[in-house]
């Protein structure tokens, strides 16, 4: 038994020196990649023992239950492939809240930082207003 698992990489089909391959009795799943070199290996016995594999030269079709994505991951119709993204998005909210409360807490309790921060905001606002006024005057001069 091999210790291989997951999907067969698409890059395997690009190997032009591949004459023999035995992936039997592994834990492989998903579609068998299509490509020049790997399509010459037409013996289905090299994939036996991998019930999750589908596509040529095997008799089971891939389009029924699994859809390959661009990066080679397999997504079931059930949505198992997206569970890692839900944890990512679940972590964004608390991180944002902690960061915002940290900044607001510092501004609340450090008077000098609060004054410096709002002075910075006022100066930035003034610079933006001046830049807008200069551009507006320049456009007026160009069109009159």
mmCIF file of C-alpha atoms in Angstrom, residues 1-124:
data_model
loop_
_atom_site.group_PDB
_atom_site.id
_atom_site.type_symbol
_atom_site.label_atom_id
_atom_site.label_comp_id
_atom_site.label_asym_id
_atom_site.label_seq_id
_atom_site.Cartn_x
_atom_site.Cartn_y
_atom_site.Cartn_z
ATOM 1 C CA UNK A 1 0.000 0.000 0.000
ATOM 2 C CA UNK A 2 1.289 3.439 -0.938
ATOM 3 C CA UNK A 3 1.064 6.340 1.492
ATOM 4 C CA UNK A 4 -0.407 8.693 -1.127
ATOM 5 C CA UNK A 5 -3.613 10.596 -0.407
ATOM 6 C CA UNK A 6 -5.669 13.468 -1.832
ATOM 7 C CA UNK A 7 -5.918 14.470 -5.478
ATOM 8 C CA UNK A 8 -3.476 13.491 -8.202
ATOM 9 C CA UNK A 9 -1.574 16.696 -9.110
ATOM 10 C CA UNK A 10 -2.132 18.147 -12.579
ATOM 11 C CA UNK A 11 1.637 18.592 -12.941
ATOM 12 C CA UNK A 12 2.017 14.801 -13.055
ATOM 13 C CA UNK A 13 0.520 14.791 -16.542
ATOM 14 C CA UNK A 14 3.276 17.155 -17.737
ATOM 15 C CA UNK A 15 6.059 14.651 -17.032
ATOM 16 C CA UNK A 16 7.208 13.459 -20.459
ATOM 17 C CA UNK A 17 9.515 10.716 -19.196
ATOM 18 C CA UNK A 18 6.813 8.808 -17.320
ATOM 19 C CA UNK A 19 6.559 5.242 -18.685
ATOM 20 C CA UNK A 20 5.124 3.370 -15.706
ATOM 21 C CA UNK A 21 3.010 4.492 -12.759
ATOM 22 C CA UNK A 22 1.314 2.434 -10.074
ATOM 23 C CA UNK A 23 -1.024 4.377 -7.798
ATOM 24 C CA UNK A 24 -3.028 1.344 -6.670
ATOM 25 C CA UNK A 25 -4.184 0.884 -3.074
ATOM 26 C CA UNK A 26 -3.639 4.480 -1.983
ATOM 27 C CA UNK A 27 -6.075 7.005 -0.588
ATOM 28 C CA UNK A 28 -6.384 9.091 -3.737
ATOM 29 C CA UNK A 29 -9.565 10.922 -4.666
ATOM 30 C CA UNK A 30 -10.874 13.225 -7.366
ATOM 31 C CA UNK A 31 -10.432 13.229 -11.119
ATOM 32 C CA UNK A 32 -7.503 11.614 -12.878
ATOM 33 C CA UNK A 33 -5.684 14.497 -14.619
ATOM 34 C CA UNK A 34 -5.881 14.652 -18.370
ATOM 35 C CA UNK A 35 -2.698 15.350 -20.237
ATOM 36 C CA UNK A 36 -0.369 14.011 -22.881
ATOM 37 C CA UNK A 37 1.730 11.642 -20.812
ATOM 38 C CA UNK A 38 -0.739 10.382 -18.219
ATOM 39 C CA UNK A 39 -3.323 9.544 -20.895
ATOM 40 C CA UNK A 40 -0.930 6.944 -22.309
ATOM 41 C CA UNK A 41 -1.317 4.963 -19.068
ATOM 42 C CA UNK A 42 -4.616 3.323 -19.983
ATOM 43 C CA UNK A 43 -4.506 0.315 -17.650
ATOM 44 C CA UNK A 44 -7.240 0.818 -15.009
ATOM 45 C CA UNK A 45 -5.480 -1.576 -12.612
ATOM 46 C CA UNK A 46 -2.871 1.081 -11.770
ATOM 47 C CA UNK A 47 -5.665 2.999 -10.011
ATOM 48 C CA UNK A 48 -7.396 0.068 -8.250
ATOM 49 C CA UNK A 49 -8.105 0.404 -4.544
ATOM 50 C CA UNK A 50 -8.766 4.156 -4.838
ATOM 51 C CA UNK A 51 -12.535 4.353 -4.596
ATOM 52 C CA UNK A 52 -12.461 8.162 -4.702
ATOM 53 C CA UNK A 53 -10.822 8.392 -8.130
ATOM 54 C CA UNK A 54 -12.867 9.060 -11.239
ATOM 55 C CA UNK A 55 -12.408 9.837 -14.920
ATOM 56 C CA UNK A 56 -10.615 8.092 -17.777
ATOM 57 C CA UNK A 57 -9.605 5.232 -17.855
ATOM 58 C CA UNK A 58 -11.938 4.331 -14.968
ATOM 59 C CA UNK A 59 -15.607 3.622 -15.647
ATOM 60 C CA UNK A 60 -16.959 6.119 -13.084
ATOM 61 C CA UNK A 61 -17.552 9.684 -14.282
ATOM 62 C CA UNK A 62 -16.346 12.739 -12.328
ATOM 63 C CA UNK A 63 -19.091 15.170 -13.251
ATOM 64 C CA UNK A 64 -21.702 13.575 -11.005
ATOM 65 C CA UNK A 65 -20.510 14.555 -7.529
ATOM 66 C CA UNK A 66 -17.189 16.364 -7.586
ATOM 67 C CA UNK A 67 -16.042 19.491 -9.380
ATOM 68 C CA UNK A 68 -12.326 20.297 -9.724
ATOM 69 C CA UNK A 69 -11.232 23.904 -9.239
ATOM 70 C CA UNK A 70 -8.337 25.761 -10.844
ATOM 71 C CA UNK A 71 -5.897 24.936 -8.043
ATOM 72 C CA UNK A 72 -6.706 21.214 -8.097
ATOM 73 C CA UNK A 73 -8.780 20.980 -4.916
ATOM 74 C CA UNK A 74 -11.931 18.919 -5.075
ATOM 75 C CA UNK A 75 -15.216 20.345 -3.831
ATOM 76 C CA UNK A 76 -18.094 18.003 -3.078
ATOM 77 C CA UNK A 77 -21.639 19.107 -3.738
ATOM 78 C CA UNK A 78 -22.101 19.128 0.038
ATOM 79 C CA UNK A 79 -19.623 21.998 0.468
ATOM 80 C CA UNK A 80 -16.877 20.328 2.512
ATOM 81 C CA UNK A 81 -14.157 22.188 0.615
ATOM 82 C CA UNK A 82 -15.272 25.566 1.917
ATOM 83 C CA UNK A 83 -15.135 24.790 5.652
ATOM 84 C CA UNK A 84 -11.651 26.269 6.054
ATOM 85 C CA UNK A 85 -12.892 29.590 4.662
ATOM 86 C CA UNK A 86 -15.686 29.784 7.235
ATOM 87 C CA UNK A 87 -13.096 29.605 10.024
ATOM 88 C CA UNK A 88 -11.071 32.316 8.330
ATOM 89 C CA UNK A 89 -14.061 34.653 8.096
ATOM 90 C CA UNK A 90 -15.164 33.790 11.632
ATOM 91 C CA UNK A 91 -11.771 34.990 12.865
ATOM 92 C CA UNK A 92 -11.870 38.311 11.021
ATOM 93 C CA UNK A 93 -14.740 39.746 13.099
ATOM 94 C CA UNK A 94 -13.188 39.238 16.547
ATOM 95 C CA UNK A 95 -9.782 40.393 15.281
ATOM 96 C CA UNK A 96 -11.298 43.596 13.948
ATOM 97 C CA UNK A 97 -13.208 44.193 17.197
ATOM 98 C CA UNK A 98 -10.114 43.652 19.363
ATOM 99 C CA UNK A 99 -8.018 45.956 17.180
ATOM 100 C CA UNK A 100 -10.647 48.692 17.119
ATOM 101 C CA UNK A 101 -11.239 48.517 20.868
ATOM 102 C CA UNK A 102 -7.487 48.590 21.445
ATOM 103 C CA UNK A 103 -7.064 51.789 19.422
ATOM 104 C CA UNK A 104 -10.131 53.437 20.949
ATOM 105 C CA UNK A 105 -9.029 52.403 24.447
ATOM 106 C CA UNK A 106 -5.612 53.971 23.962
ATOM 107 C CA UNK A 107 -7.172 57.164 22.599
ATOM 108 C CA UNK A 108 -9.577 57.262 25.540
ATOM 109 C CA UNK A 109 -6.944 56.959 28.259
ATOM 110 C CA UNK A 110 -3.876 58.668 26.718
ATOM 111 C CA UNK A 111 -4.771 62.343 26.380
ATOM 112 C CA UNK A 112 -1.576 63.287 24.502
ATOM 113 C CA UNK A 113 -2.111 60.487 21.960
ATOM 114 C CA UNK A 114 -5.742 61.492 21.509
ATOM 115 C CA UNK A 115 -4.775 65.107 20.754
ATOM 116 C CA UNK A 116 -1.983 63.997 18.396
ATOM 117 C CA UNK A 117 -4.328 61.606 16.546
ATOM 118 C CA UNK A 118 -7.082 64.169 16.021
ATOM 119 C CA UNK A 119 -4.503 66.810 15.041
ATOM 120 C CA UNK A 120 -3.218 64.370 12.408
ATOM 121 C CA UNK A 121 -6.767 63.795 11.109
ATOM 122 C CA UNK A 122 -7.454 67.550 10.910
ATOM 123 C CA UNK A 123 -4.187 68.186 9.042
ATOM 124 C CA UNK A 124 -4.944 65.378 6.585
#
